mmCIF file of C-alpha atoms in Angstrom:
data_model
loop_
_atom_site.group_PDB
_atom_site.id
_atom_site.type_symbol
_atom_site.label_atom_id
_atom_site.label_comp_id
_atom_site.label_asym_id
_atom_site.label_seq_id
_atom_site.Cartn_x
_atom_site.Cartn_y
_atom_site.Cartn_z
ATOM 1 C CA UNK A 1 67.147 83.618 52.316
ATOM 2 C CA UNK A 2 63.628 85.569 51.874
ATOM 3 C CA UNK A 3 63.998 86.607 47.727
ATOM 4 C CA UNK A 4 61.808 89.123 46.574
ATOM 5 C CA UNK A 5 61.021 88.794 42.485
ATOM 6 C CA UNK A 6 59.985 91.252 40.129
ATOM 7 C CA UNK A 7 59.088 90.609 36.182
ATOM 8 C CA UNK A 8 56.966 92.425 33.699
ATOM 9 C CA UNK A 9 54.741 89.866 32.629
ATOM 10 C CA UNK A 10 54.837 85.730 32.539
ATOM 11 C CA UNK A 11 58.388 84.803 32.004
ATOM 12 C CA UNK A 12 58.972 81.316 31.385
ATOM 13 C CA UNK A 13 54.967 80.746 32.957
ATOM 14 C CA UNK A 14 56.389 82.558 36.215
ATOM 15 C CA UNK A 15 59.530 79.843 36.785
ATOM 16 C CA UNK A 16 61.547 81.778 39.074
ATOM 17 C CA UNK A 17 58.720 82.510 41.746
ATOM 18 C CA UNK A 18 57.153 79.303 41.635
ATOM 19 C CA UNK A 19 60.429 77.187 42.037
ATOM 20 C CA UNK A 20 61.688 79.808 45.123
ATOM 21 C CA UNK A 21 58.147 79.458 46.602
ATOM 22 C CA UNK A 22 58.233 75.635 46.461
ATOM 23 C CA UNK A 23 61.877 75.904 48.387
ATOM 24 C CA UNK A 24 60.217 78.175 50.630
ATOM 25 C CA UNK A 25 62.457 80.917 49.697
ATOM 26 C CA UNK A 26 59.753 83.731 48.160
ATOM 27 C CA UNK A 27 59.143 86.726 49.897
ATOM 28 C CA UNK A 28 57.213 88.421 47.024
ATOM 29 C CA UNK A 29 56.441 88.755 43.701
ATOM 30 C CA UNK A 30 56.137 91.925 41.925
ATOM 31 C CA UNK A 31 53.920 91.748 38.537
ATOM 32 C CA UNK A 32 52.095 93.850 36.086
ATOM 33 C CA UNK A 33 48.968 91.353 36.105
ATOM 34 C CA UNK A 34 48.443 88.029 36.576
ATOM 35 C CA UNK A 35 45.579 85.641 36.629
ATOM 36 C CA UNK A 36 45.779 85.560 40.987
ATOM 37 C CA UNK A 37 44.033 89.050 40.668
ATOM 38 C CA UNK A 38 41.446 88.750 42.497
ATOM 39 C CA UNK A 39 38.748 90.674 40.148
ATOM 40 C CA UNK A 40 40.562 88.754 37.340
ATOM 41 C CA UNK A 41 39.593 85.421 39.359
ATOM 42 C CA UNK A 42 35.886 86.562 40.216
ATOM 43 C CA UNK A 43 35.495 87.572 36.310
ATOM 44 C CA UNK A 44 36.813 83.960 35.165
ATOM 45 C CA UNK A 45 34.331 82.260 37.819
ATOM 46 C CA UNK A 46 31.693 84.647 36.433
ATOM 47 C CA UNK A 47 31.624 85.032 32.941
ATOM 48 C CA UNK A 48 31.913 81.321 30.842
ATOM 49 C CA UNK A 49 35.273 80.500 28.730
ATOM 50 C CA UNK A 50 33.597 80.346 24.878
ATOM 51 C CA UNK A 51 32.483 84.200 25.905
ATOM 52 C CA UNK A 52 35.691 85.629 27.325
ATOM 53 C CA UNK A 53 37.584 87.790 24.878
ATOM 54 C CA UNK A 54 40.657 86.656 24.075
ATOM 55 C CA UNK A 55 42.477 89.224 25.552
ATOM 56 C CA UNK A 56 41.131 88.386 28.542
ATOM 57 C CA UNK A 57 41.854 84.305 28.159
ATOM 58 C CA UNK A 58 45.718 85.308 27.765
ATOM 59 C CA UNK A 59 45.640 87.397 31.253
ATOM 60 C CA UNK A 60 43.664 84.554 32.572
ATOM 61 C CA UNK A 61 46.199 82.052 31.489
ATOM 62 C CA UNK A 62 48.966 84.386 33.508
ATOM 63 C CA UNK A 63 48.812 81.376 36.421
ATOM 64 C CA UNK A 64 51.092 81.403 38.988
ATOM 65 C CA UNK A 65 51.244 77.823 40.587
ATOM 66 C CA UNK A 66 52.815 77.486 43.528
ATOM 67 C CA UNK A 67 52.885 81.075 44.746
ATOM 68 C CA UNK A 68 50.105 82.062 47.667
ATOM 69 C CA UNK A 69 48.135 85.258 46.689
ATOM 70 C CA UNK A 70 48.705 87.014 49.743
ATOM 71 C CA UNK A 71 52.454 87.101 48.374
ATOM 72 C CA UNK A 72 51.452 87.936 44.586
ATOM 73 C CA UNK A 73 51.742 92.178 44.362
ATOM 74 C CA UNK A 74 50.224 93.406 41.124
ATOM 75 C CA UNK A 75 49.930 96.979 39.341
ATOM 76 C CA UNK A 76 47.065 96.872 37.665
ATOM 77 C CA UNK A 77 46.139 100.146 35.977
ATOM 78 C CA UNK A 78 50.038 100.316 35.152
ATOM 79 C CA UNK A 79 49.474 96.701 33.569
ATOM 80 C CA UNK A 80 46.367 98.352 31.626
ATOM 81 C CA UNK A 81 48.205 101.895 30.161
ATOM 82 C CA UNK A 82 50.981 99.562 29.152
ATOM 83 C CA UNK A 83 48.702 97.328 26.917
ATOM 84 C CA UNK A 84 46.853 100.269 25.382
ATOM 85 C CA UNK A 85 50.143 101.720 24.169
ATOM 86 C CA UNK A 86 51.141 98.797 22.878
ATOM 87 C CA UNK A 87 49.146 98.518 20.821
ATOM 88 C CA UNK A 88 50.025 101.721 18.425
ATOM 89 C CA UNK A 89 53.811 100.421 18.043
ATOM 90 C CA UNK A 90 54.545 100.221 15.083
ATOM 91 C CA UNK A 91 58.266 100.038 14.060
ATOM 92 C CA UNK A 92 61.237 98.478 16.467
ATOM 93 C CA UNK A 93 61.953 102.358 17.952
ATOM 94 C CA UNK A 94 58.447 102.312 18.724
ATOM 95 C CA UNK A 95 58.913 99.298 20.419
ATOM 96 C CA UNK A 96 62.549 100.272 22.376
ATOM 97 C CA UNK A 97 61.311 103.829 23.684
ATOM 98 C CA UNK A 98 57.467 101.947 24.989
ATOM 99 C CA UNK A 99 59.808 98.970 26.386
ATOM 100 C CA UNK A 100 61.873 101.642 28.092
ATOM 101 C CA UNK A 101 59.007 103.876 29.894
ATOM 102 C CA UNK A 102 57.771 100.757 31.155
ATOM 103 C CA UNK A 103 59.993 99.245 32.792
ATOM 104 C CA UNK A 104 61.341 102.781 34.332
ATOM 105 C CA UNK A 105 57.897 103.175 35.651
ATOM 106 C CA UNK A 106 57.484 99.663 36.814
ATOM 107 C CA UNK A 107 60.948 99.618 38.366
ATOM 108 C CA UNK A 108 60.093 102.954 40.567
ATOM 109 C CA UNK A 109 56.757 101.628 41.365
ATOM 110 C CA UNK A 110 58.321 98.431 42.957
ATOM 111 C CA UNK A 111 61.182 100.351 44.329
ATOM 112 C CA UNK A 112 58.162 102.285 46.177
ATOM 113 C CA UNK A 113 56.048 99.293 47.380
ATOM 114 C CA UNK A 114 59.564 97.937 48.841
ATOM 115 C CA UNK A 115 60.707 94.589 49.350
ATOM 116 C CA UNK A 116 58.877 93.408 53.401
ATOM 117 C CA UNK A 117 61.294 91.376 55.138
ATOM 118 C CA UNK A 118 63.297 90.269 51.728
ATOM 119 C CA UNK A 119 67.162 90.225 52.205
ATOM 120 C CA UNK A 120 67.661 89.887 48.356
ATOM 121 C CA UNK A 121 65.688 90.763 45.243
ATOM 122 C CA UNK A 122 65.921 89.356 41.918
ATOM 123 C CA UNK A 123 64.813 91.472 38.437
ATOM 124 C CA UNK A 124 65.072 90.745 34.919
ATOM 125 C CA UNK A 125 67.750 92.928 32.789
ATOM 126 C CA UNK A 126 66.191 96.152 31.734
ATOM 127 C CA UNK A 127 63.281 96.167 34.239
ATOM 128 C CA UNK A 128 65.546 95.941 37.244
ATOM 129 C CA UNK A 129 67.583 99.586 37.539
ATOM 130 C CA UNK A 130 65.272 100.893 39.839
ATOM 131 C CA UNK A 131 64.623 98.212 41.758
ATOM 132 C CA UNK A 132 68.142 97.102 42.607
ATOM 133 C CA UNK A 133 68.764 100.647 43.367
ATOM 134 C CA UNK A 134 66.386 100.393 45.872
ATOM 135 C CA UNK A 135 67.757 97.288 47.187
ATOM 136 C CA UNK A 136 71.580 98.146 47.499
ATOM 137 C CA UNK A 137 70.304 101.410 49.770
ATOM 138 C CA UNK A 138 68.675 98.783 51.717
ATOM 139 C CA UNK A 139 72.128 96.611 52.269
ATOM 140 C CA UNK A 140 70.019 93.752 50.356
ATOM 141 C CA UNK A 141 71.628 91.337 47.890
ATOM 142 C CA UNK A 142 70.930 91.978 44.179
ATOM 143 C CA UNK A 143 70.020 89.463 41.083
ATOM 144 C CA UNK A 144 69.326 90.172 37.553
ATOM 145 C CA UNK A 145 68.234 87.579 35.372
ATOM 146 C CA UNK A 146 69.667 88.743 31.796
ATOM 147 C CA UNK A 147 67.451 86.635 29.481
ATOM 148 C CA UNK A 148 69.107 87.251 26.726
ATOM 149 C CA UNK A 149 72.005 88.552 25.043
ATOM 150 C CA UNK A 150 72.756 92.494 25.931
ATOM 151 C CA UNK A 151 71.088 95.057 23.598
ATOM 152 C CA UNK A 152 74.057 95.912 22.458
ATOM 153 C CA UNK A 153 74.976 92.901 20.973
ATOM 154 C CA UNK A 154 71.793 91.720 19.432
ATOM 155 C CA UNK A 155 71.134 95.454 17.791
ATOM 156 C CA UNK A 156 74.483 94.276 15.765
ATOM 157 C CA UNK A 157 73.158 91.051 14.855
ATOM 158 C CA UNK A 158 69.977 92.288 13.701
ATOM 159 C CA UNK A 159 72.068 95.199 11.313
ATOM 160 C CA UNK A 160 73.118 92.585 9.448
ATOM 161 C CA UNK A 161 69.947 90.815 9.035
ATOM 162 C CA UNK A 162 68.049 94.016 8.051
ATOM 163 C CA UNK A 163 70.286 94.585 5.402
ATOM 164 C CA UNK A 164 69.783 90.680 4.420
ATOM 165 C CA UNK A 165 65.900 91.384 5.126
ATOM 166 C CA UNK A 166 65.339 95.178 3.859
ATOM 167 C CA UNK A 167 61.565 94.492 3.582
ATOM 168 C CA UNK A 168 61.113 92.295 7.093
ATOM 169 C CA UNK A 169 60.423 95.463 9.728
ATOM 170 C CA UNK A 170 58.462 98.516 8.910
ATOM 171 C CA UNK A 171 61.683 100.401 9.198
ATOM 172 C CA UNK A 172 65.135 99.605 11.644
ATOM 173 C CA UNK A 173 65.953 100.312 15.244
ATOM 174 C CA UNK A 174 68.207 103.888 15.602
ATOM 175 C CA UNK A 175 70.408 103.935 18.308
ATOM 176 C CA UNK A 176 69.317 106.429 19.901
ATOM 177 C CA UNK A 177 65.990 104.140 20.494
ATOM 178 C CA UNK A 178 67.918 101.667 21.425
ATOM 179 C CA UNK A 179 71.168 103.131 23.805
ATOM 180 C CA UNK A 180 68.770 103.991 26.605
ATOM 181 C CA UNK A 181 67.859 100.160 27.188
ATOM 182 C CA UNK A 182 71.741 99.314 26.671
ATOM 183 C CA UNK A 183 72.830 101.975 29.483
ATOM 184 C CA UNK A 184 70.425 100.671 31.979
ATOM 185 C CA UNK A 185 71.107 97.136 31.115
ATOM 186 C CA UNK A 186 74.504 98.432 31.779
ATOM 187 C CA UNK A 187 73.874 100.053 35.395
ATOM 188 C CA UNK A 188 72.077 97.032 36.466
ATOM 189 C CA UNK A 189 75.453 94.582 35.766
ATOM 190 C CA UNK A 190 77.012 96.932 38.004
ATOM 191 C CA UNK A 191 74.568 97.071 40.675
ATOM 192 C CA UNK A 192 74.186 93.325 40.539
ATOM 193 C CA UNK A 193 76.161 91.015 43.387
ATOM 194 C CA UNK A 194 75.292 88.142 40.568
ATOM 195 C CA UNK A 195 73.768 87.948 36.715
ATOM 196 C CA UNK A 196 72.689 84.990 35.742
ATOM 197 C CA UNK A 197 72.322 83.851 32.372
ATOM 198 C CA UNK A 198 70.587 81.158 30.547
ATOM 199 C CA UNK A 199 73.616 79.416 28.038
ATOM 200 C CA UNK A 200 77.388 80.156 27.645
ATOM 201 C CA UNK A 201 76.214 82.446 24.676
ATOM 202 C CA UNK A 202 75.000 85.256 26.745
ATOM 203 C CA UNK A 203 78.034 84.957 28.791
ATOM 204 C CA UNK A 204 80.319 85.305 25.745
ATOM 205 C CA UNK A 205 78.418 88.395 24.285
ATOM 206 C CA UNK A 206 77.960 89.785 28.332
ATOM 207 C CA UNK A 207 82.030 90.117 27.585
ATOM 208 C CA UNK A 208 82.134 90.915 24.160
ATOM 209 C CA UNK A 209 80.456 94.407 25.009
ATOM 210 C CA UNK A 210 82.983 94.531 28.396
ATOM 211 C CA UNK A 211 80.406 93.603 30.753
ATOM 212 C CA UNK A 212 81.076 92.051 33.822
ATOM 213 C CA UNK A 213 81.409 88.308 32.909
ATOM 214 C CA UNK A 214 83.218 87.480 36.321
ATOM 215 C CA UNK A 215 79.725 88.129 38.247
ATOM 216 C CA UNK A 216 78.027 86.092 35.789
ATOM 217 C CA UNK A 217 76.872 82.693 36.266
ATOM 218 C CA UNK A 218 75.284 79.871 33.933
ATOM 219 C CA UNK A 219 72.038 78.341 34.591
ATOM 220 C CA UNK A 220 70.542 76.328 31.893
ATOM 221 C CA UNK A 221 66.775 76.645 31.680
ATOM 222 C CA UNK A 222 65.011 73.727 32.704
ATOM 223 C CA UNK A 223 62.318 71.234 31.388
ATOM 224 C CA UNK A 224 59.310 70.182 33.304
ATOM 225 C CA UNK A 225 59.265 66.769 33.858
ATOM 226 C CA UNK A 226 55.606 66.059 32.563
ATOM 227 C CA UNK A 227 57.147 67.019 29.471
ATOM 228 C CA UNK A 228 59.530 63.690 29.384
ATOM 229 C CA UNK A 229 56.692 61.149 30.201
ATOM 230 C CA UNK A 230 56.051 58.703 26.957
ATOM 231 C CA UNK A 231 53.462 59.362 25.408
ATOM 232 C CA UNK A 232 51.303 57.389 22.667
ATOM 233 C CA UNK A 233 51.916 58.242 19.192
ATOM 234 C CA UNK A 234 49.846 60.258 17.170
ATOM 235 C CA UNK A 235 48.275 58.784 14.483
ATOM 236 C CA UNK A 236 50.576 58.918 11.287
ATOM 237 C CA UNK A 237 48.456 60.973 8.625
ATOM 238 C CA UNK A 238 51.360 61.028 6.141
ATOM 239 C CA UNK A 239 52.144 64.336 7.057
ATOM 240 C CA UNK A 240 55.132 66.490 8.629
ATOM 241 C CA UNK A 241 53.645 69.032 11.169
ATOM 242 C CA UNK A 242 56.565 71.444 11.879
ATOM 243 C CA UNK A 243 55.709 74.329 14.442
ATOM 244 C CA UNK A 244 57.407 77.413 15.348
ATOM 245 C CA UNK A 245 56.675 79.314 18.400
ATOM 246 C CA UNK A 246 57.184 82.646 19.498
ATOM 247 C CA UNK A 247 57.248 86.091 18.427
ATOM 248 C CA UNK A 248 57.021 86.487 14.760
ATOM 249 C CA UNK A 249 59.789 89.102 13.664
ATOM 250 C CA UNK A 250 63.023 89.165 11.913
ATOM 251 C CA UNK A 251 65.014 88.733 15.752
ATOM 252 C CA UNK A 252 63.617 84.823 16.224
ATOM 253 C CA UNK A 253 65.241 83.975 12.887
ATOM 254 C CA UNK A 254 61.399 83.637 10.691
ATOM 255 C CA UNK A 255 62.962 84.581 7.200
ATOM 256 C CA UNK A 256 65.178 81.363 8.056
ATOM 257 C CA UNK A 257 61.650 79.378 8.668
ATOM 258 C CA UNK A 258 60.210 80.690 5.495
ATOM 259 C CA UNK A 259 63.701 79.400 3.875
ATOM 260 C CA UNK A 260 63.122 75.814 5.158
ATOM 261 C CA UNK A 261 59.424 76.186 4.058
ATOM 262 C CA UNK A 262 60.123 76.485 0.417
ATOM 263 C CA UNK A 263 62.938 74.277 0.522
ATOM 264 C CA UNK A 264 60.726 71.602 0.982
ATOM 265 C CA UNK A 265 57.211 72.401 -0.331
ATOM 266 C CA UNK A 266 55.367 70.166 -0.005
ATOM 267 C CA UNK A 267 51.581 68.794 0.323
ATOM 268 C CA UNK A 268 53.316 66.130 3.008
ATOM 269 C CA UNK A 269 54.791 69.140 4.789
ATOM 270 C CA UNK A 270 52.673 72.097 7.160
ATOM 271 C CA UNK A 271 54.460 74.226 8.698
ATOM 272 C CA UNK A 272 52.797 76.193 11.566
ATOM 273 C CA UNK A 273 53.806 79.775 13.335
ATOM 274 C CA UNK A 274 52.338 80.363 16.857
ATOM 275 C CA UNK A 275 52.689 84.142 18.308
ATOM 276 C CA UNK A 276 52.460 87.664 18.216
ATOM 277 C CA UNK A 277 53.157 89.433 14.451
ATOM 278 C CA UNK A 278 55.823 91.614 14.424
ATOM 279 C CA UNK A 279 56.871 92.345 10.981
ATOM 280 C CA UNK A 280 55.970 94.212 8.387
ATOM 281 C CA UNK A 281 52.530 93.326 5.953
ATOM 282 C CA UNK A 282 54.374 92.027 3.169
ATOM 283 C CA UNK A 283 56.699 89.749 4.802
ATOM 284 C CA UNK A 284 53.625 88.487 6.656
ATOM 285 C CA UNK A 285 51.733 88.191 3.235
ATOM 286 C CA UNK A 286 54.847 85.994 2.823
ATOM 287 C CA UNK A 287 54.825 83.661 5.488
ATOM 288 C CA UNK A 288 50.839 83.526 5.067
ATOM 289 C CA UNK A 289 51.786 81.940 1.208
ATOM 290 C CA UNK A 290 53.901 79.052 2.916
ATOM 291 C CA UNK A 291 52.298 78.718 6.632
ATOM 292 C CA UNK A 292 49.889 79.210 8.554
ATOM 293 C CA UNK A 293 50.244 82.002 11.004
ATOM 294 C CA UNK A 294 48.140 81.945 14.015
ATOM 295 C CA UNK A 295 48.734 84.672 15.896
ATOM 296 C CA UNK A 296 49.294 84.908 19.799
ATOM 297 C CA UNK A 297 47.556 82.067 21.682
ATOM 298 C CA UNK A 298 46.461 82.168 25.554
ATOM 299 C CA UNK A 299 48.468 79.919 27.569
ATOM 300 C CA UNK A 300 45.370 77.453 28.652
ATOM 301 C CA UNK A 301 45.387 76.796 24.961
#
């Protein structure tokens, strides 16, 4: 098999690629940005670390081990617009309607560059329509990777937990924000030979919203091995260090953390949250009172 891969961005620290390079499987991989770039490389071998910006460390830390550059296909200036409107979301429909232009326009820009001598591609669920598209004209086989539960779903989770958590999100997700990401989620399943899926859960609400749970398959995510070696102990300081990590917003469960965090105040207890702030200034204000927050962190830190 020659797989060709295509993700916005460094899911999972770019698993997928660098396991199917290792079996000698890649054909390609289809990014944003990544730190391979080559004027990203000559700018990190130029410029020292303590005077790199920090958005520029995170890009940087966007390593791809494993994977030869001359297989590594990146859209820059797409990568660049994508950041700068980013940055003025504001609310979760300003999130859903940036999410969806994105991945449209990265799907038909991969769909363009093609797939070389790939006989199946693999794309992540809502960044894949046009790209599997593509691919079944082609007569290649088609993955998508859904990484979570469909949109669908989770948008009815997260009704109930605004109306728990009024104050979390600087206003809720309509669905007409949302519905656009659900239908092409939607047309990918059925363009897909196989969708994988990362627990039992997604499978479960994959059906619950009549999706095509007979195509889909279960493949736990996996650990890295370094991660099991024994270690010393840390010095014992008399304190519990508890760390979340992740995006900071009312989906990952935070006004649970800020639950626990009261629960058991506590000059023997620190609690820690690690990643981007998505909620709204008062429920930060909140979390500030009872954690630190940190913000996003480059992955070489």
């Amino acid at each position: 098999m020659r797989i060709a891969v295509a993700q916005i961005g460094a899911r999972r620290h770019y698993a997928i690629p660098t396991m199917l390079s290792r079996g000698g499987l890649l054909e390609s991989l289809s990014t944003d940005l990544c730190g391979e770039w080559r004027p990203l490389r000559l700018l990190d071998g130029c410029v020292p670390q303590r005077m790199q910006p920090r958005g520029i460390k995170r890009l940087l830390g966007r390593r791809v081990a494993d994977v030869p550059a001359g297989k590594i296909r990146c859209f820059p200036w797409f990568a660049a617009r994508r950041m700068l409107a980013g940055r003025k979301d504001r609310s979760p429909d300003d999130r859903y309607r940036s999410w969806l232009k994105a991945n449209r326009e990265f799907g038909a820009l991969v769909a363009a560059r093609g797939f070389g001598n790939a006989d199946t591609v693999y794309g992540f669920n809502g960044a894949a329509l046009e790209i599997l598209r593509a691919a079944r004209q082609r007569g290649l086989k088609t993955v998508v990777e859904q990484t979570a539960a469909p949109v669908e779903a989770e948008e009815q989770l997260l009704a109930e937990e605004r109306d728990r958590w009024p104050e979390w999100e600087s206003g809720g997700a309509s669905r007409e924000a949302w519905q656009p990401l659900a239908d092409r989620e939607r047309a990918e399943w059925d363009l897909a030979d196989v969708i994988l899926c990362g627990s039992d859960y997604v499978v479960d609400e994959l059906n619950g919203v009549g999706g095509p749970a007979s195509r889909a398959a279960v493949v736990p995510y996996a650990c890295p091995p370094e991660m099991l070696v024994d270690r010393e102990p840390r010095a014992d300081d008399g304190e519990l260090h508890v760390l979340f990590a992740g995006t900071i917003c009312l989906r990952k469960g935070l006004p649970y953390v800020l639950e626990a965090a009261r629960r058991v105040r506590s000059q023997r207890v620190r609690f820690r949250a690690v990643g981007p702030i998505r909620v709204a200034d008062a429920a930060a204000d909140e979390l500030r009172r009872e954690m630190e927050l940190i913000g996003a962190v480059p992955r070489s830190e």
